CSV table of C-alpha atoms in Angstrom, one decimal:
chain,number,residue,atom,x,y,z
A,254,UNK,CA,-18.4,3.6,15.5
A,255,UNK,CA,-14.9,3.2,16.5
A,256,UNK,CA,-13.0,6.7,15.5
A,257,UNK,CA,-11.4,4.6,12.0
A,258,UNK,CA,-14.4,3.6,11.2
A,259,UNK,CA,-16.4,7.3,11.3
A,260,UNK,CA,-13.0,8.6,9.4
A,261,UNK,CA,-13.2,5.9,6.6
A,262,UNK,CA,-17.1,6.3,6.0
A,263,UNK,CA,-16.5,9.8,6.0
A,264,UNK,CA,-14.0,9.2,3.1
A,265,UNK,CA,-15.7,6.9,1.3
A,266,UNK,CA,-18.8,9.4,0.8
A,267,UNK,CA,-16.7,12.2,-0.1
A,268,UNK,CA,-14.5,9.6,-2.8
A,269,UNK,CA,-18.4,9.1,-4.6
A,270,UNK,CA,-19.1,12.4,-4.5
A,271,UNK,CA,-21.4,12.7,-1.6
A,272,UNK,CA,-21.2,15.9,1.6
A,273,UNK,CA,-20.9,15.6,4.9
A,274,UNK,CA,-20.4,17.5,8.5
A,275,UNK,CA,-17.7,17.0,11.1
A,276,UNK,CA,-16.1,18.0,13.4
A,277,UNK,CA,-13.0,20.5,12.8
A,278,UNK,CA,-10.1,22.3,14.5
A,279,UNK,CA,-12.8,25.0,14.9
A,280,UNK,CA,-16.5,25.0,14.0
A,281,UNK,CA,-18.8,21.7,12.4
A,282,UNK,CA,-18.5,22.2,9.3
A,283,UNK,CA,-19.8,21.1,5.5
A,284,UNK,CA,-17.5,19.3,3.6
A,285,UNK,CA,-17.0,17.0,0.8
A,286,UNK,CA,-13.6,16.7,-2.2
A,287,UNK,CA,-12.5,20.2,-2.2
A,288,UNK,CA,-11.6,19.0,-6.6
A,289,UNK,CA,-15.8,17.7,-7.2
A,290,UNK,CA,-17.2,20.6,-8.5
A,291,UNK,CA,-21.0,19.2,-8.1
A,292,UNK,CA,-20.2,18.3,-5.1
A,293,UNK,CA,-18.8,21.7,-3.9
A,294,UNK,CA,-22.2,23.0,-6.1
A,295,UNK,CA,-24.3,20.9,-3.3
A,296,UNK,CA,-22.4,23.0,-0.5
A,297,UNK,CA,-23.7,26.3,-1.7
A,298,UNK,CA,-27.2,25.0,-2.3
A,299,UNK,CA,-27.6,23.7,0.8
A,300,UNK,CA,-25.9,26.7,2.8
A,301,UNK,CA,-27.9,28.7,0.5
A,302,UNK,CA,-24.7,31.2,-0.1
A,303,UNK,CA,-24.8,32.3,-3.3
A,304,UNK,CA,-21.0,30.9,-4.8
A,305,UNK,CA,-19.9,34.2,-5.1
A,306,UNK,CA,-18.5,33.9,-1.5
A,307,UNK,CA,-15.5,32.0,-1.2
A,308,UNK,CA,-15.1,28.5,1.4
A,309,UNK,CA,-12.0,27.1,2.6
A,310,UNK,CA,-10.5,23.7,2.5
A,311,UNK,CA,-8.8,21.7,5.2
A,312,UNK,CA,-6.0,20.1,4.3
A,313,UNK,CA,-3.0,18.0,6.9
A,314,UNK,CA,0.3,19.0,6.0
A,315,UNK,CA,2.7,21.3,3.9
A,316,UNK,CA,3.1,19.1,1.5
A,317,UNK,CA,-1.1,19.0,0.8
A,318,UNK,CA,-0.9,22.9,0.2
A,319,UNK,CA,1.7,23.1,-2.4
A,320,UNK,CA,0.2,20.7,-5.0
A,321,UNK,CA,-2.9,22.8,-5.0
A,322,UNK,CA,-1.1,26.3,-5.3
A,323,UNK,CA,1.8,27.8,-7.1
A,324,UNK,CA,4.8,29.5,-5.2
A,325,UNK,CA,2.9,30.0,-1.7
A,326,UNK,CA,5.3,33.3,-0.4
A,327,UNK,CA,7.2,32.8,2.1
A,328,UNK,CA,5.1,34.5,4.8
A,329,UNK,CA,2.6,32.1,4.5
A,330,UNK,CA,4.9,29.6,5.9
A,331,UNK,CA,5.7,31.6,8.8
A,332,UNK,CA,2.0,32.7,9.0
A,333,UNK,CA,1.0,28.8,9.6
A,334,UNK,CA,3.5,28.0,11.6
A,335,UNK,CA,3.7,30.7,14.2
A,336,UNK,CA,-0.7,31.4,14.2
A,337,UNK,CA,-1.5,29.7,18.2
A,338,UNK,CA,-5.0,29.3,17.3
A,339,UNK,CA,-6.5,28.4,13.7
A,340,UNK,CA,-5.3,30.4,11.3
A,341,UNK,CA,-7.3,30.5,7.4
A,342,UNK,CA,-4.9,32.0,4.7
A,343,UNK,CA,-6.3,33.4,1.5
A,344,UNK,CA,-3.4,32.3,-1.4
A,345,UNK,CA,-3.2,33.4,-4.9
A,346,UNK,CA,-2.9,30.9,-7.4
A,347,UNK,CA,-4.7,28.1,-7.2
A,348,UNK,CA,-4.9,25.3,-9.1
A,349,UNK,CA,-5.8,21.4,-9.5
A,350,UNK,CA,-9.3,22.2,-7.4
A,351,UNK,CA,-13.1,22.4,-8.4
A,352,UNK,CA,-13.3,25.4,-10.3
A,353,UNK,CA,-16.6,26.5,-8.4
A,354,UNK,CA,-14.5,27.0,-5.0
A,355,UNK,CA,-11.8,29.0,-6.8
A,356,UNK,CA,-12.5,32.8,-5.8
A,357,UNK,CA,-13.3,35.0,-9.4
A,358,UNK,CA,-9.4,36.4,-8.5
A,359,UNK,CA,-7.8,32.9,-9.0
A,360,UNK,CA,-7.5,32.9,-4.8
A,361,UNK,CA,-8.3,29.9,-2.2
A,362,UNK,CA,-8.7,29.9,1.7
A,363,UNK,CA,-7.0,27.1,3.4
A,364,UNK,CA,-6.1,25.9,6.4
A,365,UNK,CA,-3.6,23.1,7.3
A,366,UNK,CA,-6.1,21.5,10.7
A,367,UNK,CA,-4.1,20.8,13.8
A,368,UNK,CA,-6.8,19.1,15.0
A,369,UNK,CA,-6.9,15.2,15.7
A,370,UNK,CA,-9.9,14.0,13.7
A,371,UNK,CA,-10.1,16.6,11.0
A,372,UNK,CA,-6.5,16.2,10.3
A,373,UNK,CA,-7.1,12.4,10.2
A,374,UNK,CA,-9.4,12.6,7.6
A,375,UNK,CA,-7.5,14.8,5.5
A,376,UNK,CA,-5.0,12.8,5.1
A,377,UNK,CA,-7.2,10.1,4.3
A,378,UNK,CA,-8.4,11.4,2.1
A,379,UNK,CA,-5.0,12.4,0.3
A,380,UNK,CA,-7.0,15.6,-1.1
A,381,UNK,CA,-8.8,19.1,0.8
A,382,UNK,CA,-11.5,19.1,2.2
A,383,UNK,CA,-14.4,21.7,1.7
A,384,UNK,CA,-14.6,23.1,5.2
A,385,UNK,CA,-17.6,25.6,5.9
A,386,UNK,CA,-19.3,26.2,8.7
A,387,UNK,CA,-22.4,23.5,9.3
A,388,UNK,CA,-25.1,26.7,9.3
A,389,UNK,CA,-27.9,28.4,6.3
A,390,UNK,CA,-25.6,31.5,5.2
A,391,UNK,CA,-26.0,34.4,7.2
A,392,UNK,CA,-27.0,32.4,11.1
A,393,UNK,CA,-24.6,31.5,13.2
A,394,UNK,CA,-22.3,29.1,12.8
A,395,UNK,CA,-22.6,25.1,14.7
A,396,UNK,CA,-20.3,25.2,17.3
A,397,UNK,CA,-21.1,22.2,18.7
A,398,UNK,CA,-22.8,18.7,17.0
A,399,UNK,CA,-26.4,19.9,18.9
A,400,UNK,CA,-25.9,23.5,17.5
A,401,UNK,CA,-26.9,22.1,14.0
A,402,UNK,CA,-30.0,22.3,12.1
A,403,UNK,CA,-32.6,19.1,10.9
A,404,UNK,CA,-32.6,20.9,7.6
A,405,UNK,CA,-29.0,21.0,7.2
A,406,UNK,CA,-28.8,17.2,9.2
A,407,UNK,CA,-31.3,16.1,6.3
A,408,UNK,CA,-29.3,17.2,3.7
A,409,UNK,CA,-26.0,15.7,3.7
A,410,UNK,CA,-25.0,12.0,3.2
A,411,UNK,CA,-22.9,11.5,6.1
A,412,UNK,CA,-23.4,13.1,9.7
A,413,UNK,CA,-20.0,12.1,11.7
A,414,UNK,CA,-20.7,9.8,14.9
A,415,UNK,CA,-17.6,11.2,16.9
A,416,UNK,CA,-17.7,14.1,19.1
A,417,UNK,CA,-21.1,14.9,19.2
A,418,UNK,CA,-21.4,15.1,22.6
A,419,UNK,CA,-18.6,17.7,22.9
A,420,UNK,CA,-20.1,21.0,24.4
A,421,UNK,CA,-17.8,24.0,24.7
A,422,UNK,CA,-17.1,27.4,22.6
A,423,UNK,CA,-15.8,27.1,19.6
A,424,UNK,CA,-14.9,29.7,17.2
A,425,UNK,CA,-13.8,30.3,14.0
A,426,UNK,CA,-10.6,30.8,12.4
A,427,UNK,CA,-8.9,34.2,12.1
A,428,UNK,CA,-8.3,34.5,7.6
A,429,UNK,CA,-5.0,36.6,6.2
A,430,UNK,CA,-5.4,37.0,2.7
A,431,UNK,CA,-1.9,36.9,2.0
A,432,UNK,CA,-0.8,38.4,-2.0
A,433,UNK,CA,2.3,37.2,-3.9
A,434,UNK,CA,3.5,41.3,-3.7
A,435,UNK,CA,3.9,40.5,0.4
A,436,UNK,CA,0.9,42.9,0.9
A,437,UNK,CA,-0.6,41.0,3.8
A,438,UNK,CA,-4.5,41.9,5.4
A,439,UNK,CA,-6.5,40.7,7.7
A,440,UNK,CA,-10.2,39.6,6.9
A,441,UNK,CA,-11.2,37.9,10.5
A,442,UNK,CA,-9.2,37.9,13.8
């Protein structure tokens, strides 16, 4: 399948409330429309993950973050612009996203992807996309397509074809908690 067709099919599935498997700027991810509560609930079920454990969203731009997070602190822009590897920021004041994706304290974990496929996917979707590792909760993350368990492959509505033949090490993103009061906590380096 051609790259553009792969993206359009994935977007079509997510717009209909479906769940996809796709390559990201880190490990392979399970994704859906981050504003669709039923789709987000399906991902929790697929991963066998407690809804109290937050998941990450990917976006394509600064502007998209500002649509879904109230009052992004200046330090967040500095962290995202200066990061030399994929870095997820946890920000207060999430809005417009599925309620079961937003943490109890009103925060959301969000990352601007710079990787070509996931960036184009986010751009075409025009909304944040859930990005959680393609594995059962507690098991190792799928660094490459070949690492994804059959159980996960069979549970989603669409599996992207792009980057399936890639075989190289990938790591999850760094995660930094940024509070409005200026407090910074490194969750995962």
